[in-house]
mmCIF file of C-alpha atoms in Angstrom:
data_model
loop_
_atom_site.group_PDB
_atom_site.id
_atom_site.type_symbol
_atom_site.label_atom_id
_atom_site.label_comp_id
_atom_site.label_asym_id
_atom_site.label_seq_id
_atom_site.Cartn_x
_atom_site.Cartn_y
_atom_site.Cartn_z
ATOM 1 C CA UNK A 390 28.736 -84.241 133.017
ATOM 2 C CA UNK A 391 29.502 -84.818 136.710
ATOM 3 C CA UNK A 392 30.072 -88.468 137.473
ATOM 4 C CA UNK A 393 28.305 -89.912 140.449
ATOM 5 C CA UNK A 394 25.176 -87.800 140.359
ATOM 6 C CA UNK A 395 23.731 -88.416 136.902
ATOM 7 C CA UNK A 396 20.113 -87.465 136.510
ATOM 8 C CA UNK A 397 18.794 -88.910 133.232
ATOM 9 C CA UNK A 398 15.910 -86.422 133.326
ATOM 10 C CA UNK A 399 18.181 -83.416 133.531
ATOM 11 C CA UNK A 400 18.624 -83.356 129.755
ATOM 12 C CA UNK A 401 14.913 -82.596 129.314
ATOM 13 C CA UNK A 402 15.081 -79.522 131.523
ATOM 14 C CA UNK A 403 13.873 -76.370 129.850
ATOM 15 C CA UNK A 404 15.522 -73.125 130.879
ATOM 16 C CA UNK A 405 15.050 -69.644 129.487
ATOM 17 C CA UNK A 406 17.814 -68.078 127.436
ATOM 18 C CA UNK A 407 15.984 -64.800 126.935
ATOM 19 C CA UNK A 408 13.160 -64.180 129.363
ATOM 20 C CA UNK A 409 10.069 -62.815 127.681
ATOM 21 C CA UNK A 410 6.620 -62.103 129.027
ATOM 22 C CA UNK A 411 3.433 -61.629 126.993
ATOM 23 C CA UNK A 412 0.698 -60.456 129.291
ATOM 24 C CA UNK A 413 0.542 -63.029 132.010
ATOM 25 C CA UNK A 414 2.142 -65.686 129.785
ATOM 26 C CA UNK A 415 5.780 -66.685 129.906
ATOM 27 C CA UNK A 416 7.015 -66.898 126.335
ATOM 28 C CA UNK A 417 10.733 -66.958 127.113
ATOM 29 C CA UNK A 418 13.097 -67.978 124.357
ATOM 30 C CA UNK A 419 14.288 -71.250 125.862
ATOM 31 C CA UNK A 420 16.762 -73.953 124.911
ATOM 32 C CA UNK A 421 13.798 -75.780 123.342
ATOM 33 C CA UNK A 422 12.982 -72.735 121.235
ATOM 34 C CA UNK A 423 16.653 -72.422 120.308
ATOM 35 C CA UNK A 424 16.742 -75.913 118.869
ATOM 36 C CA UNK A 425 13.435 -75.459 117.066
ATOM 37 C CA UNK A 426 14.867 -72.349 115.462
ATOM 38 C CA UNK A 427 18.123 -74.150 114.749
ATOM 39 C CA UNK A 428 16.234 -76.973 113.048
ATOM 40 C CA UNK A 429 14.308 -74.522 110.914
ATOM 41 C CA UNK A 430 17.492 -72.695 109.967
ATOM 42 C CA UNK A 431 19.383 -75.909 109.183
ATOM 43 C CA UNK A 432 16.532 -77.314 107.095
ATOM 44 C CA UNK A 433 16.220 -74.114 105.106
ATOM 45 C CA UNK A 434 19.982 -73.787 104.805
ATOM 46 C CA UNK A 435 20.335 -77.390 103.689
ATOM 47 C CA UNK A 436 17.597 -77.219 101.068
ATOM 48 C CA UNK A 437 18.473 -73.781 99.741
ATOM 49 C CA UNK A 438 22.237 -74.177 99.789
ATOM 50 C CA UNK A 439 22.203 -77.635 98.212
ATOM 51 C CA UNK A 440 20.008 -76.502 95.329
ATOM 52 C CA UNK A 441 21.802 -73.191 94.683
ATOM 53 C CA UNK A 442 23.432 -74.543 91.513
ATOM 54 C CA UNK A 443 20.163 -75.990 90.176
ATOM 55 C CA UNK A 444 22.379 -78.683 88.724
ATOM 56 C CA UNK A 445 20.946 -80.905 86.043
ATOM 57 C CA UNK A 446 23.074 -83.731 87.376
ATOM 58 C CA UNK A 447 22.810 -83.355 91.146
ATOM 59 C CA UNK A 448 25.736 -83.556 93.513
ATOM 60 C CA UNK A 449 25.560 -85.256 96.892
ATOM 61 C CA UNK A 450 23.818 -82.445 98.751
ATOM 62 C CA UNK A 451 21.359 -81.715 95.990
ATOM 63 C CA UNK A 452 20.651 -85.447 95.716
ATOM 64 C CA UNK A 453 19.776 -85.561 99.391
ATOM 65 C CA UNK A 454 17.498 -82.547 99.061
ATOM 66 C CA UNK A 455 15.801 -84.115 96.036
ATOM 67 C CA UNK A 456 15.497 -87.457 97.799
ATOM 68 C CA UNK A 457 13.778 -85.871 100.790
ATOM 69 C CA UNK A 458 11.442 -84.011 98.442
ATOM 70 C CA UNK A 459 10.599 -87.100 96.415
ATOM 71 C CA UNK A 460 10.254 -89.320 99.467
ATOM 72 C CA UNK A 461 7.620 -87.079 101.042
ATOM 73 C CA UNK A 462 5.959 -86.464 97.678
ATOM 74 C CA UNK A 463 5.691 -90.216 97.047
ATOM 75 C CA UNK A 464 4.458 -90.802 100.576
ATOM 76 C CA UNK A 465 1.710 -88.257 100.079
ATOM 77 C CA UNK A 466 0.808 -89.472 96.598
ATOM 78 C CA UNK A 467 0.679 -93.140 97.616
ATOM 79 C CA UNK A 468 -1.425 -92.494 100.708
ATOM 80 C CA UNK A 469 -3.633 -89.587 99.742
ATOM 81 C CA UNK A 470 -3.535 -89.402 95.965
ATOM 82 C CA UNK A 471 -3.520 -86.263 93.879
ATOM 83 C CA UNK A 472 -6.017 -84.545 96.166
ATOM 84 C CA UNK A 473 -3.310 -84.348 98.807
ATOM 85 C CA UNK A 474 -0.994 -82.219 96.687
ATOM 86 C CA UNK A 475 -2.140 -78.960 98.253
ATOM 87 C CA UNK A 476 -1.062 -80.227 101.687
ATOM 88 C CA UNK A 477 2.415 -81.149 100.469
ATOM 89 C CA UNK A 478 4.233 -78.099 101.893
ATOM 90 C CA UNK A 479 2.735 -78.775 105.311
ATOM 91 C CA UNK A 480 3.529 -82.494 105.279
ATOM 92 C CA UNK A 481 7.041 -81.832 104.013
ATOM 93 C CA UNK A 482 7.668 -79.177 106.680
ATOM 94 C CA UNK A 483 6.315 -81.542 109.326
ATOM 95 C CA UNK A 484 8.582 -84.378 108.264
ATOM 96 C CA UNK A 485 11.736 -82.276 108.016
ATOM 97 C CA UNK A 486 11.012 -80.452 111.291
ATOM 98 C CA UNK A 487 10.544 -83.664 113.291
ATOM 99 C CA UNK A 488 13.422 -85.424 111.517
ATOM 100 C CA UNK A 489 15.873 -82.610 112.217
ATOM 101 C CA UNK A 490 14.558 -82.230 115.777
ATOM 102 C CA UNK A 491 15.120 -85.933 116.442
ATOM 103 C CA UNK A 492 18.515 -86.156 114.750
ATOM 104 C CA UNK A 493 19.994 -82.921 116.122
ATOM 105 C CA UNK A 494 18.878 -84.065 119.581
ATOM 106 C CA UNK A 495 21.207 -87.045 119.301
ATOM 107 C CA UNK A 496 24.277 -84.808 119.305
ATOM 108 C CA UNK A 497 25.570 -84.866 122.876
ATOM 109 C CA UNK A 498 24.795 -81.696 124.798
ATOM 110 C CA UNK A 499 21.888 -80.664 122.602
ATOM 111 C CA UNK A 500 18.230 -80.497 123.432
ATOM 112 C CA UNK A 501 15.534 -82.626 121.781
ATOM 113 C CA UNK A 502 12.386 -80.550 121.467
ATOM 114 C CA UNK A 503 10.429 -83.574 120.195
ATOM 115 C CA UNK A 504 10.942 -85.219 123.594
ATOM 116 C CA UNK A 505 8.376 -82.846 125.065
ATOM 117 C CA UNK A 506 4.748 -83.818 125.054
ATOM 118 C CA UNK A 507 3.696 -80.177 124.730
ATOM 119 C CA UNK A 508 5.378 -79.938 121.319
ATOM 120 C CA UNK A 509 4.302 -83.330 119.973
ATOM 121 C CA UNK A 510 0.765 -82.903 121.241
ATOM 122 C CA UNK A 511 0.523 -79.415 119.782
ATOM 123 C CA UNK A 512 1.559 -80.805 116.391
ATOM 124 C CA UNK A 513 -0.794 -83.774 116.725
ATOM 125 C CA UNK A 514 -3.806 -81.725 117.794
ATOM 126 C CA UNK A 515 -3.300 -79.267 114.950
ATOM 127 C CA UNK A 516 -3.191 -82.176 112.496
ATOM 128 C CA UNK A 517 -6.234 -83.767 114.142
ATOM 129 C CA UNK A 518 -8.274 -80.563 114.019
ATOM 130 C CA UNK A 519 -7.150 -79.732 110.488
ATOM 131 C CA UNK A 520 -8.041 -83.219 109.257
ATOM 132 C CA UNK A 521 -11.439 -83.037 110.937
ATOM 133 C CA UNK A 522 -12.130 -79.626 109.395
ATOM 134 C CA UNK A 523 -10.999 -80.857 105.959
ATOM 135 C CA UNK A 524 -13.306 -83.869 106.319
ATOM 136 C CA UNK A 525 -16.345 -81.766 107.187
ATOM 137 C CA UNK A 526 -15.595 -79.167 104.525
ATOM 138 C CA UNK A 527 -15.269 -81.839 101.840
ATOM 139 C CA UNK A 528 -18.115 -84.110 102.854
ATOM 140 C CA UNK A 529 -20.336 -82.076 105.206
ATOM 141 C CA UNK A 530 -22.288 -84.311 107.527
ATOM 142 C CA UNK A 531 -21.328 -87.206 105.266
ATOM 143 C CA UNK A 532 -17.957 -87.174 107.006
ATOM 144 C CA UNK A 533 -19.699 -88.916 109.910
ATOM 145 C CA UNK A 534 -19.888 -92.029 107.718
ATOM 146 C CA UNK A 535 -16.246 -92.437 108.679
ATOM 147 C CA UNK A 536 -17.522 -93.800 111.998
ATOM 148 C CA UNK A 537 -19.644 -96.505 110.459
ATOM 149 C CA UNK A 538 -18.168 -98.788 107.787
ATOM 150 C CA UNK A 539 -20.254 -98.971 104.645
ATOM 151 C CA UNK A 540 -22.173 -102.256 104.284
ATOM 152 C CA UNK A 541 -21.991 -103.364 107.923
ATOM 153 C CA UNK A 542 -25.287 -104.615 109.440
ATOM 154 C CA UNK A 543 -27.187 -101.776 111.056
ATOM 155 C CA UNK A 544 -27.337 -103.289 114.510
ATOM 156 C CA UNK A 545 -23.524 -103.370 114.681
ATOM 157 C CA UNK A 546 -23.654 -99.584 114.833
ATOM 158 C CA UNK A 547 -24.181 -99.886 118.568
ATOM 159 C CA UNK A 548 -20.726 -101.386 118.901
ATOM 160 C CA UNK A 549 -18.899 -99.964 115.889
ATOM 161 C CA UNK A 550 -19.708 -96.284 116.288
ATOM 162 C CA UNK A 551 -18.342 -95.981 119.842
ATOM 163 C CA UNK A 552 -15.253 -97.961 118.866
ATOM 164 C CA UNK A 553 -14.619 -95.855 115.767
ATOM 165 C CA UNK A 554 -15.293 -92.668 117.694
ATOM 166 C CA UNK A 555 -12.872 -93.588 120.454
ATOM 167 C CA UNK A 556 -10.225 -94.642 117.960
ATOM 168 C CA UNK A 557 -10.697 -91.383 116.062
ATOM 169 C CA UNK A 558 -10.496 -89.246 119.170
ATOM 170 C CA UNK A 559 -7.449 -91.084 120.440
ATOM 171 C CA UNK A 560 -5.512 -90.248 117.279
ATOM 172 C CA UNK A 561 -3.858 -87.072 118.565
ATOM 173 C CA UNK A 562 -2.925 -88.855 121.786
ATOM 174 C CA UNK A 563 -1.384 -91.899 120.121
ATOM 175 C CA UNK A 564 0.325 -89.719 117.527
ATOM 176 C CA UNK A 565 1.905 -87.408 120.075
ATOM 177 C CA UNK A 566 2.690 -89.972 122.767
ATOM 178 C CA UNK A 567 4.397 -92.287 120.271
ATOM 179 C CA UNK A 568 6.931 -89.655 119.245
ATOM 180 C CA UNK A 569 7.367 -88.200 122.713
ATOM 181 C CA UNK A 570 7.831 -91.595 124.400
ATOM 182 C CA UNK A 571 10.266 -92.857 121.786
ATOM 183 C CA UNK A 572 12.429 -89.794 122.148
ATOM 184 C CA UNK A 573 12.350 -89.769 125.946
ATOM 185 C CA UNK A 574 13.106 -93.469 126.290
ATOM 186 C CA UNK A 575 15.949 -93.328 123.770
ATOM 187 C CA UNK A 576 17.602 -90.363 125.425
ATOM 188 C CA UNK A 577 17.175 -91.756 128.939
ATOM 189 C CA UNK A 578 18.711 -95.034 127.805
ATOM 190 C CA UNK A 579 21.659 -93.233 126.235
ATOM 191 C CA UNK A 580 22.143 -91.095 129.328
ATOM 192 C CA UNK A 581 21.955 -94.036 131.719
ATOM 193 C CA UNK A 582 24.385 -96.070 129.625
ATOM 194 C CA UNK A 583 26.695 -93.089 129.289
ATOM 195 C CA UNK A 584 26.671 -92.543 133.063
ATOM 196 C CA UNK A 585 27.309 -96.232 133.582
ATOM 197 C CA UNK A 586 30.262 -96.053 131.214
ATOM 198 C CA UNK A 587 31.799 -93.173 133.155
ATOM 199 C CA UNK A 588 31.244 -94.884 136.493
ATOM 200 C CA UNK A 589 33.102 -97.941 135.233
ATOM 201 C CA UNK A 590 36.160 -95.831 134.566
ATOM 202 C CA UNK A 591 38.691 -97.715 132.478
ATOM 203 C CA UNK A 592 36.377 -100.729 132.154
ATOM 204 C CA UNK A 593 33.943 -98.462 130.402
ATOM 205 C CA UNK A 594 35.540 -99.470 127.091
ATOM 206 C CA UNK A 595 33.492 -102.672 127.330
ATOM 207 C CA UNK A 596 30.283 -100.681 127.457
ATOM 208 C CA UNK A 597 31.391 -98.417 124.616
ATOM 209 C CA UNK A 598 30.312 -100.740 121.742
ATOM 210 C CA UNK A 599 26.884 -101.077 123.330
ATOM 211 C CA UNK A 600 26.589 -97.322 123.652
ATOM 212 C CA UNK A 601 27.649 -96.823 120.036
ATOM 213 C CA UNK A 602 25.091 -99.397 118.872
ATOM 214 C CA UNK A 603 22.349 -97.747 120.907
ATOM 215 C CA UNK A 604 23.339 -94.400 119.432
ATOM 216 C CA UNK A 605 23.012 -95.884 115.923
ATOM 217 C CA UNK A 606 19.691 -97.418 116.887
ATOM 218 C CA UNK A 607 18.467 -94.057 118.172
ATOM 219 C CA UNK A 608 19.421 -92.465 114.880
ATOM 220 C CA UNK A 609 17.250 -95.053 113.148
ATOM 221 C CA UNK A 610 14.436 -94.525 115.659
ATOM 222 C CA UNK A 611 14.630 -90.759 115.203
ATOM 223 C CA UNK A 612 14.303 -91.047 111.412
ATOM 224 C CA UNK A 613 11.675 -93.763 111.705
ATOM 225 C CA UNK A 614 9.515 -91.793 114.136
ATOM 226 C CA UNK A 615 9.600 -88.768 111.853
ATOM 227 C CA UNK A 616 8.510 -91.062 109.028
ATOM 228 C CA UNK A 617 5.768 -92.681 111.136
ATOM 229 C CA UNK A 618 4.438 -89.301 112.249
ATOM 230 C CA UNK A 619 4.324 -88.180 108.630
ATOM 231 C CA UNK A 620 2.774 -91.336 107.232
ATOM 232 C CA UNK A 621 0.056 -91.306 109.911
ATOM 233 C CA UNK A 622 -0.684 -87.702 109.034
ATOM 234 C CA UNK A 623 -1.040 -88.813 105.418
ATOM 235 C CA UNK A 624 -3.357 -91.661 106.410
ATOM 236 C CA UNK A 625 -5.544 -89.282 108.423
ATOM 237 C CA UNK A 626 -5.641 -86.957 105.434
ATOM 238 C CA UNK A 627 -6.656 -89.885 103.254
ATOM 239 C CA UNK A 628 -9.530 -90.685 105.622
ATOM 240 C CA UNK A 629 -10.693 -87.088 105.593
ATOM 241 C CA UNK A 630 -10.533 -86.834 101.794
ATOM 242 C CA UNK A 631 -11.655 -90.303 100.706
ATOM 243 C CA UNK A 632 -13.568 -91.638 103.780
ATOM 244 C CA UNK A 633 -11.792 -95.003 104.105
ATOM 245 C CA UNK B 1428 9.724 -85.208 134.568
ATOM 246 C CA UNK B 1429 10.270 -81.739 133.146
ATOM 247 C CA UNK B 1430 7.833 -82.651 130.365
ATOM 248 C CA UNK B 1431 4.885 -82.430 132.751
ATOM 249 C CA UNK B 1432 5.733 -79.001 134.101
ATOM 250 C CA UNK B 1433 2.956 -76.826 132.656
ATOM 251 C CA UNK B 1434 4.900 -73.628 133.214
ATOM 252 C CA UNK B 1435 6.982 -74.237 130.099
ATOM 253 C CA UNK B 1436 4.114 -75.305 127.824
ATOM 254 C CA UNK B 1437 3.052 -71.875 126.673
ATOM 255 C CA UNK B 1438 6.578 -70.906 125.741
ATOM 256 C CA UNK B 1439 7.152 -74.203 123.907
ATOM 257 C CA UNK B 1440 3.944 -73.943 121.932
ATOM 258 C CA UNK B 1441 4.532 -70.255 121.216
ATOM 259 C CA UNK B 1442 7.967 -70.917 119.741
ATOM 260 C CA UNK B 1443 6.764 -74.046 117.994
ATOM 261 C CA UNK B 1444 4.146 -71.984 116.183
ATOM 262 C CA UNK B 1445 6.709 -69.309 115.292
ATOM 263 C CA UNK B 1446 9.470 -71.633 114.115
ATOM 264 C CA UNK B 1447 7.163 -74.101 112.384
ATOM 265 C CA UNK B 1448 5.278 -71.262 110.734
ATOM 266 C CA UNK B 1449 8.503 -69.649 109.546
ATOM 267 C CA UNK B 1450 9.792 -72.970 108.274
ATOM 268 C CA UNK B 1451 6.492 -73.643 106.504
ATOM 269 C CA UNK B 1452 6.690 -70.256 104.836
ATOM 270 C CA UNK B 1453 10.304 -70.820 103.755
ATOM 271 C CA UNK B 1454 9.512 -74.294 102.444
ATOM 272 C CA UNK B 1455 6.350 -73.286 100.598
ATOM 273 C CA UNK B 1456 7.779 -70.119 99.066
ATOM 274 C CA UNK B 1457 11.435 -70.900 98.600
ATOM 275 C CA UNK B 1458 12.744 -74.440 98.946
ATOM 276 C CA UNK B 1459 9.917 -76.532 97.519
ATOM 277 C CA UNK B 1460 9.233 -74.443 94.387
ATOM 278 C CA UNK B 1461 12.942 -74.503 93.651
ATOM 279 C CA UNK B 1462 13.187 -78.271 94.109
ATOM 280 C CA UNK B 1463 10.039 -78.785 92.055
ATOM 281 C CA UNK B 1464 11.404 -76.624 89.227
ATOM 282 C CA UNK B 1465 14.749 -78.473 89.291
ATOM 283 C CA UNK B 1466 13.019 -81.846 89.095
ATOM 284 C CA UNK B 1467 10.624 -80.669 86.419
ATOM 285 C CA UNK B 1468 13.433 -79.138 84.382
ATOM 286 C CA UNK B 1469 15.362 -82.383 84.592
ATOM 287 C CA UNK B 1470 12.371 -84.408 83.550
ATOM 288 C CA UNK B 1471 11.735 -82.089 80.612
ATOM 289 C CA UNK B 1472 15.382 -82.246 79.667
ATOM 290 C CA UNK B 1473 15.448 -86.022 79.877
ATOM 291 C CA UNK B 1474 12.247 -86.316 77.861
ATOM 292 C CA UNK B 1475 13.609 -83.821 75.337
ATOM 293 C CA UNK B 1476 16.889 -85.684 75.082
ATOM 294 C CA UNK B 1477 15.087 -88.966 74.604
ATOM 295 C CA UNK B 1478 12.983 -87.459 71.832
ATOM 296 C CA UNK B 1479 16.073 -85.992 70.229
ATOM 297 C CA UNK B 1480 17.833 -89.341 70.428
ATOM 298 C CA UNK B 1481 14.802 -91.006 68.879
ATOM 299 C CA UNK B 1482 14.763 -88.446 66.073
ATOM 300 C CA UNK B 1483 18.481 -88.826 65.447
ATOM 301 C CA UNK B 1484 18.101 -92.580 65.383
ATOM 302 C CA UNK B 1485 15.331 -92.259 62.820
ATOM 303 C CA UNK B 1486 17.490 -89.929 60.742
ATOM 304 C CA UNK B 1487 20.385 -92.358 60.927
ATOM 305 C CA UNK B 1488 18.094 -95.152 59.838
ATOM 306 C CA UNK B 1489 16.920 -93.070 56.885
ATOM 307 C CA UNK B 1490 20.506 -92.328 55.920
ATOM 308 C CA UNK B 1491 21.322 -96.002 56.194
ATOM 309 C CA UNK B 1492 18.338 -96.896 54.024
ATOM 310 C CA UNK B 1493 19.393 -94.257 51.453
ATOM 311 C CA UNK B 1494 22.924 -95.599 51.488
ATOM 312 C CA UNK B 1495 21.739 -99.165 51.029
ATOM 313 C CA UNK B 1496 19.460 -98.071 48.231
ATOM 314 C CA UNK B 1497 22.330 -96.209 46.548
ATOM 315 C CA UNK B 1498 24.520 -99.290 46.855
ATOM 316 C CA UNK B 1499 21.781 -101.484 45.387
ATOM 317 C CA UNK B 1500 21.237 -98.997 42.541
ATOM 318 C CA UNK B 1501 24.932 -98.829 41.802
ATOM 319 C CA UNK B 1502 25.166 -102.588 41.827
ATOM 320 C CA UNK B 1503 22.154 -102.890 39.515
ATOM 321 C CA UNK B 1504 23.545 -100.316 37.081
ATOM 322 C CA UNK B 1505 26.940 -101.990 37.178
ATOM 323 C CA UNK B 1506 25.331 -105.317 36.370
ATOM 324 C CA UNK B 1507 23.318 -103.694 33.577
ATOM 325 C CA UNK B 1508 26.436 -102.060 32.156
ATOM 326 C CA UNK B 1509 28.310 -105.352 32.355
ATOM 327 C CA UNK B 1510 25.473 -107.150 30.605
ATOM 328 C CA UNK B 1511 25.252 -104.470 27.948
ATOM 329 C CA UNK B 1512 28.950 -104.533 27.219
ATOM 330 C CA UNK B 1513 28.877 -108.331 27.172
ATOM 331 C CA UNK B 1514 26.043 -108.179 24.665
ATOM 332 C CA UNK B 1515 27.924 -105.629 22.623
ATOM 333 C CA UNK B 1516 31.049 -107.741 22.672
ATOM 334 C CA UNK B 1517 29.181 -110.865 21.656
ATOM 335 C CA UNK B 1518 27.342 -108.911 18.935
ATOM 336 C CA UNK B 1519 30.620 -107.631 17.554
ATOM 337 C CA UNK B 1520 32.046 -111.137 17.784
ATOM 338 C CA UNK B 1521 29.068 -112.607 15.997
ATOM 339 C CA UNK B 1522 29.279 -109.959 13.257
ATOM 340 C CA UNK B 1523 32.954 -110.573 12.738
ATOM 341 C CA UNK B 1524 32.349 -114.291 12.719
ATOM 342 C CA UNK B 1525 29.643 -113.827 10.117
ATOM 343 C CA UNK B 1526 31.895 -111.579 7.970
ATOM 344 C CA UNK B 1527 34.701 -114.060 8.300
ATOM 345 C CA UNK B 1528 32.395 -116.927 7.437
ATOM 346 C CA UNK B 1529 31.162 -115.021 4.404
ATOM 347 C CA UNK B 1530 34.714 -114.226 3.281
ATOM 348 C CA UNK B 1531 35.714 -117.795 3.877
ATOM 349 C CA UNK B 1532 32.760 -119.034 1.856
ATOM 350 C CA UNK B 1533 33.674 -116.625 -1.010
ATOM 351 C CA UNK B 1534 37.250 -117.776 -0.991
ATOM 352 C CA UNK B 1535 36.193 -121.406 -0.845
ATOM 353 C CA UNK B 1536 33.856 -120.795 -3.770
ATOM 354 C CA UNK B 1537 36.584 -119.116 -5.748
ATOM 355 C CA UNK B 1538 39.004 -121.929 -4.948
ATOM 356 C CA UNK B 1539 36.439 -124.559 -5.843
ATOM 357 C CA UNK B 1540 35.694 -122.755 -9.093
ATOM 358 C CA UNK B 1541 39.394 -122.679 -9.893
ATOM 359 C CA UNK B 1542 39.736 -126.349 -9.052
ATOM 360 C CA UNK B 1543 36.757 -127.177 -11.219
ATOM 361 C CA UNK B 1544 38.113 -125.126 -14.065
ATOM 362 C CA UNK B 1545 41.505 -126.786 -13.680
ATOM 363 C CA UNK B 1546 39.883 -130.212 -13.595
ATOM 364 C CA UNK B 1547 37.818 -129.502 -16.657
ATOM 365 C CA UNK B 1548 40.917 -128.211 -18.381
ATOM 366 C CA UNK B 1549 42.828 -131.259 -17.235
ATOM 367 C CA UNK B 1550 40.054 -133.500 -18.453
ATOM 368 C CA UNK B 1551 40.202 -131.852 -21.836
ATOM 369 C CA UNK B 1552 43.963 -132.278 -21.964
ATOM 370 C CA UNK B 1553 43.551 -135.918 -20.922
ATOM 371 C CA UNK B 1554 41.153 -136.445 -23.835
ATOM 372 C CA UNK B 1555 43.562 -134.924 -26.312
ATOM 373 C CA UNK B 1556 46.425 -136.945 -24.904
ATOM 374 C CA UNK B 1557 44.256 -140.090 -24.894
ATOM 375 C CA UNK B 1558 43.158 -139.514 -28.485
ATOM 376 C CA UNK B 1559 46.740 -139.003 -29.504
ATOM 377 C CA UNK B 1560 47.996 -142.015 -27.583
ATOM 378 C CA UNK B 1561 45.089 -144.136 -28.782
ATOM 379 C CA UNK B 1562 45.600 -143.173 -32.438
ATOM 380 C CA UNK B 1563 49.324 -143.706 -32.151
ATOM 381 C CA UNK B 1564 48.827 -147.088 -30.438
ATOM 382 C CA UNK B 1565 46.252 -148.226 -32.931
ATOM 383 C CA UNK B 1566 48.440 -147.046 -35.770
ATOM 384 C CA UNK B 1567 51.312 -149.110 -34.448
ATOM 385 C CA UNK B 1568 49.167 -152.141 -33.632
ATOM 386 C CA UNK B 1569 47.048 -152.140 -36.764
ATOM 387 C CA UNK B 1570 49.543 -150.502 -39.004
ATOM 388 C CA UNK B 1571 46.938 -148.299 -40.428
ATOM 389 C CA UNK B 1572 45.854 -144.830 -39.651
ATOM 390 C CA UNK B 1573 42.627 -144.416 -37.921
ATOM 391 C CA UNK B 1574 40.654 -141.304 -38.485
ATOM 392 C CA UNK B 1575 40.890 -138.860 -35.734
ATOM 393 C CA UNK B 1576 37.151 -138.605 -35.420
ATOM 394 C CA UNK B 1577 36.830 -142.327 -34.810
ATOM 395 C CA UNK B 1578 39.470 -142.265 -32.131
ATOM 396 C CA UNK B 1579 37.934 -139.292 -30.518
ATOM 397 C CA UNK B 1580 34.626 -141.072 -30.460
ATOM 398 C CA UNK B 1581 36.150 -144.204 -28.973
ATOM 399 C CA UNK B 1582 37.955 -142.194 -26.309
ATOM 400 C CA UNK B 1583 34.742 -140.434 -25.495
ATOM 401 C CA UNK B 1584 33.068 -143.813 -25.095
ATOM 402 C CA UNK B 1585 35.790 -145.023 -22.712
ATOM 403 C CA UNK B 1586 35.897 -141.875 -20.679
ATOM 404 C CA UNK B 1587 32.123 -141.927 -20.727
ATOM 405 C CA UNK B 1588 30.458 -139.917 -18.036
ATOM 406 C CA UNK B 1589 33.822 -138.909 -16.605
ATOM 407 C CA UNK B 1590 34.284 -136.307 -19.343
#
């Protein structure tokens, strides 16, 4: 990190590690792809390695694996009910992928793939489309009742339906922008504070506690945003399955 | 912002699909079934252990009840035996007492008979002595012999019912 010329946006730069071309599309294996792959490998390694003993009384690692499993399972059961069980592998993968992406990104020098709107929006739009398809498959045209609360006076439809429609359609945007913005802001803040600390030289020790606290806060935010992304996915699933 | 550079979007989404898809596959086929089986096994084990503990507790309670019953039985039979032997002892005592009483009564009877006989004998001797003394006294006082039969009669009159 060169002092003096610190660009807080530099950390979001994507550069190819292995250049690849598919037709006219650039599908290079980039630093972003590297950390996605790393997350997937670490998640799998963590869950498989920690449970290798299949211990009846779990150790620390197995306890963590079981806790993550039970946390997501409870989240899904509380929000969707038993009908959501078939989506458990997807929801679990989603949670672990975003959580590891956020947390690994906090290690200095790494890349946070969840700080890119392309990734978060791709996840959000897939969830949005999947939820919409599930809703129509389960309820047919009856899924449209989602846009008009049962029991409301008929004339309110003029107001309620556009509002509900807009709120429904804005789901993928709010879902993706929330994660993306949180990650970007956190990392920019850390970078700016870090640069400030270096510029202060020896007096930087006074900024150090602040930087450490922000780092801890970002760890919390990273875990929390993964949780929020997952719980919102569960709530959308609930809407599609139970219609409010 | 590098985030809004569309040239990297295709690559990001391409690798997102690949890595997420691979992770989904690994989770669904490997990690989650294993975790589920571990948790299920534990739950079964815990339930099984609880049932076993319940069964053992019940068995222990049965054993305790048997033990208490055995103690109560033993106590009851001990009390019965004590009572029986006490009865026996008192029966023997009563029998001996009765035998002794009977013996005592016999001996008393015999003694009384002897006393009576002795008294009667003594009475008879007293009469003879009295007759003799009376006839001697009268002889000396009156100077004449009195017939023995008269004296005897007089003595009889004096002795009266005491004879």
